[in-house]
């Protein structure tokens, strides 16, 4: 198949032919088990290989030394046991002509001493990294000797596993800790001049080349401008890139701009929703022009048009679409088949990375199959059983996903939606202008339902008879929930829901107290809208820190708005009651820590966020008429088998509910319900 599409042109990297220009850059999804890339890790990368990409990079990063303990599920490339696991992963990707590389590193100060073997963290100088809070010791000559040897041994393991190459990580880790004036205060042969600051890197490169030879591909993901006062400047970073390119020791540069030592700086490197797309693409192109060397880059290049532009204009040789492939691992295949419009969009939610940095594993906010390839398919197979009539009540994220999956299975699907638009709480969230991209979650599913011929009946408040009139075989209740107040001793009728603020049905008053007893985007979105409206706002949370259900990267834009607008944040405090005094409300506050402590705030408006209560009247009315009485066999849902037990011989249909119609959760939970139940119909 020939094509004029710049993205589909092959690229020759040394002896390696990459079949197109699309790659997934190194990242750590935290799918490892005991530091090994076992089945879950392998299936995740193999799915992207099936989807047509030319190169997948594993690990972000694999650690070369024991005293570089895993910070977020990192692979242990210092351990010989990793070789057969990497070999299985490489073989699985090579079956689809997808090349495989791995990123290796010593994390330096970007980890914690109180992990794994409790060995001291080290860096070029004893400069603390705010994100991981460790105070590193100054690396000694004997540390340098052993770590250089560890790099070489790790590279040999990667070569032995049949990988196509490696790249060093040199932003925020040990290697660039020597490069940057921010972290290198040494006065010996490893500090001062640029030659000295590059000495450790040269030692690693020499040792690795001696270990793996000249032909094995070796690259570096490097910061070429820390974009911060007293850090690596653009001029120095480009000079480092030139030196590496002309050294004959590396085969490609993978360009990064910025620092990652705080949540705020990390989001400039890896932007989240509401921030610029592809913010460093032009800069990476400048480095390529200056070095005339193979250049890779990734930073929120989430759409095919931008990726195509990056290649067509010569800014990059290989374009990284990493989070985009977490959302849809089949991007290249869809481009090749003329189905570009069917690509599931990355909406910038960054649920994936927030979960990793909070100790979880990478999950896409609206692709529940990613990371679950062993049990949840990316491509839905037709049912081998009879075609069924499926009625879905509710066109929020979960209902639309259930309808999509059931239709892909070949069933006849009708969706009943009470409002005039689909979207539910997702549409509510997009009322915060900064998060408007989330509507892609809904728009993509509506386009898929249109392609599959699914009927959506809007402005239909479905009751029992409406559903029964469709003679369903399966009824899926995805009616979501309604906002509920936190438990108050008085004043339930005086508070305003965060939903009312988000929907615009109630305007923020001049002086507002917002009590968030949920801890997610819902309360934070309302708080941001209130702050941006010009109101004086105090955000009160009973938690040790606010919004604990939301990760550090999404924390950044909210906190930016709060600082800019002068929002007061109060933690470890509960809202006990609200009463009216004249034209104001008095919010009585209490403490879990000091019995009897009370505080008061006089404000014009009290806004509360306490999740939702299921909107389950329809479910309860249909339950006695169903075959399974709404019951689900959870053991079989997880392990396999018929998940709907027969409990009512007189029942006419299978009934179940999903998402917030069950309990207050989040977008991913609703979509996961939609697909894992839908594939069992």
JSON list of C-alpha atoms in Angstrom, two decimals, residues 386-393 399 402-407 409-416 454-455 467 470-477 653-654 656 677-678 680-681:
[
{"chain": "A", "resi": 386, "resn": "UNK", "atom": "CA", "xyz": [-29.44, -14.14, 18.87]},
{"chain": "A", "resi": 387, "resn": "UNK", "atom": "CA", "xyz": [-29.92, -10.45, 18.11]},
{"chain": "A", "resi": 388, "resn": "UNK", "atom": "CA", "xyz": [-31.57, -8.73, 21.07]},
{"chain": "A", "resi": 389, "resn": "UNK", "atom": "CA", "xyz": [-33.61, -5.61, 21.62]},
{"chain": "A", "resi": 390, "resn": "UNK", "atom": "CA", "xyz": [-31.65, -3.41, 24.04]},
{"chain": "A", "resi": 391, "resn": "UNK", "atom": "CA", "xyz": [-33.04, -0.29, 25.68]},
{"chain": "A", "resi": 392, "resn": "UNK", "atom": "CA", "xyz": [-30.62, 2.11, 27.33]},
{"chain": "A", "resi": 393, "resn": "UNK", "atom": "CA", "xyz": [-32.11, 4.77, 29.57]},
{"chain": "A", "resi": 399, "resn": "UNK", "atom": "CA", "xyz": [-25.21, 4.98, 28.77]},
{"chain": "A", "resi": 402, "resn": "UNK", "atom": "CA", "xyz": [-23.23, 0.70, 26.80]},
{"chain": "A", "resi": 403, "resn": "UNK", "atom": "CA", "xyz": [-25.28, 1.55, 23.71]},
{"chain": "A", "resi": 404, "resn": "UNK", "atom": "CA", "xyz": [-22.15, 1.65, 21.52]},
{"chain": "A", "resi": 405, "resn": "UNK", "atom": "CA", "xyz": [-20.93, -1.72, 22.73]},
{"chain": "A", "resi": 406, "resn": "UNK", "atom": "CA", "xyz": [-24.34, -3.39, 22.45]},
{"chain": "A", "resi": 407, "resn": "UNK", "atom": "CA", "xyz": [-24.73, -2.06, 18.91]},
{"chain": "A", "resi": 409, "resn": "UNK", "atom": "CA", "xyz": [-22.34, -6.68, 19.26]},
{"chain": "A", "resi": 410, "resn": "UNK", "atom": "CA", "xyz": [-25.08, -6.59, 16.63]},
{"chain": "A", "resi": 411, "resn": "UNK", "atom": "CA", "xyz": [-28.08, -5.86, 18.85]},
{"chain": "A", "resi": 412, "resn": "UNK", "atom": "CA", "xyz": [-30.91, -3.42, 18.13]},
{"chain": "A", "resi": 413, "resn": "UNK", "atom": "CA", "xyz": [-30.39, -0.50, 20.50]},
{"chain": "A", "resi": 414, "resn": "UNK", "atom": "CA", "xyz": [-32.63, 2.40, 21.46]},
{"chain": "A", "resi": 415, "resn": "UNK", "atom": "CA", "xyz": [-31.49, 5.15, 23.85]},
{"chain": "A", "resi": 416, "resn": "UNK", "atom": "CA", "xyz": [-34.01, 7.17, 25.86]},
{"chain": "A", "resi": 454, "resn": "UNK", "atom": "CA", "xyz": [-28.66, 3.57, 17.02]},
{"chain": "A", "resi": 455, "resn": "UNK", "atom": "CA", "xyz": [-31.77, 5.65, 17.68]},
{"chain": "A", "resi": 467, "resn": "UNK", "atom": "CA", "xyz": [-39.60, 0.96, 28.36]},
{"chain": "A", "resi": 470, "resn": "UNK", "atom": "CA", "xyz": [-40.26, -1.34, 23.26]},
{"chain": "A", "resi": 471, "resn": "UNK", "atom": "CA", "xyz": [-40.49, -5.07, 24.18]},
{"chain": "A", "resi": 472, "resn": "UNK", "atom": "CA", "xyz": [-36.88, -5.18, 25.38]},
{"chain": "A", "resi": 473, "resn": "UNK", "atom": "CA", "xyz": [-34.73, -8.24, 25.95]},
{"chain": "A", "resi": 474, "resn": "UNK", "atom": "CA", "xyz": [-32.25, -6.13, 27.93]},
{"chain": "A", "resi": 475, "resn": "UNK", "atom": "CA", "xyz": [-32.75, -2.87, 29.82]},
{"chain": "A", "resi": 476, "resn": "UNK", "atom": "CA", "xyz": [-29.74, -0.83, 30.89]},
{"chain": "A", "resi": 477, "resn": "UNK", "atom": "CA", "xyz": [-30.50, 1.89, 33.41]},
{"chain": "A", "resi": 653, "resn": "UNK", "atom": "CA", "xyz": [-36.03, -9.06, 30.26]},
{"chain": "A", "resi": 654, "resn": "UNK", "atom": "CA", "xyz": [-32.60, -8.74, 31.82]},
{"chain": "A", "resi": 656, "resn": "UNK", "atom": "CA", "xyz": [-29.03, -3.88, 35.21]},
{"chain": "A", "resi": 677, "resn": "UNK", "atom": "CA", "xyz": [-21.52, -5.23, 30.97]},
{"chain": "A", "resi": 678, "resn": "UNK", "atom": "CA", "xyz": [-22.15, -4.50, 27.30]},
{"chain": "A", "resi": 680, "resn": "UNK", "atom": "CA", "xyz": [-21.70, -9.77, 28.05]},
{"chain": "A", "resi": 681, "resn": "UNK", "atom": "CA", "xyz": [-25.01, -9.16, 26.28]}
]
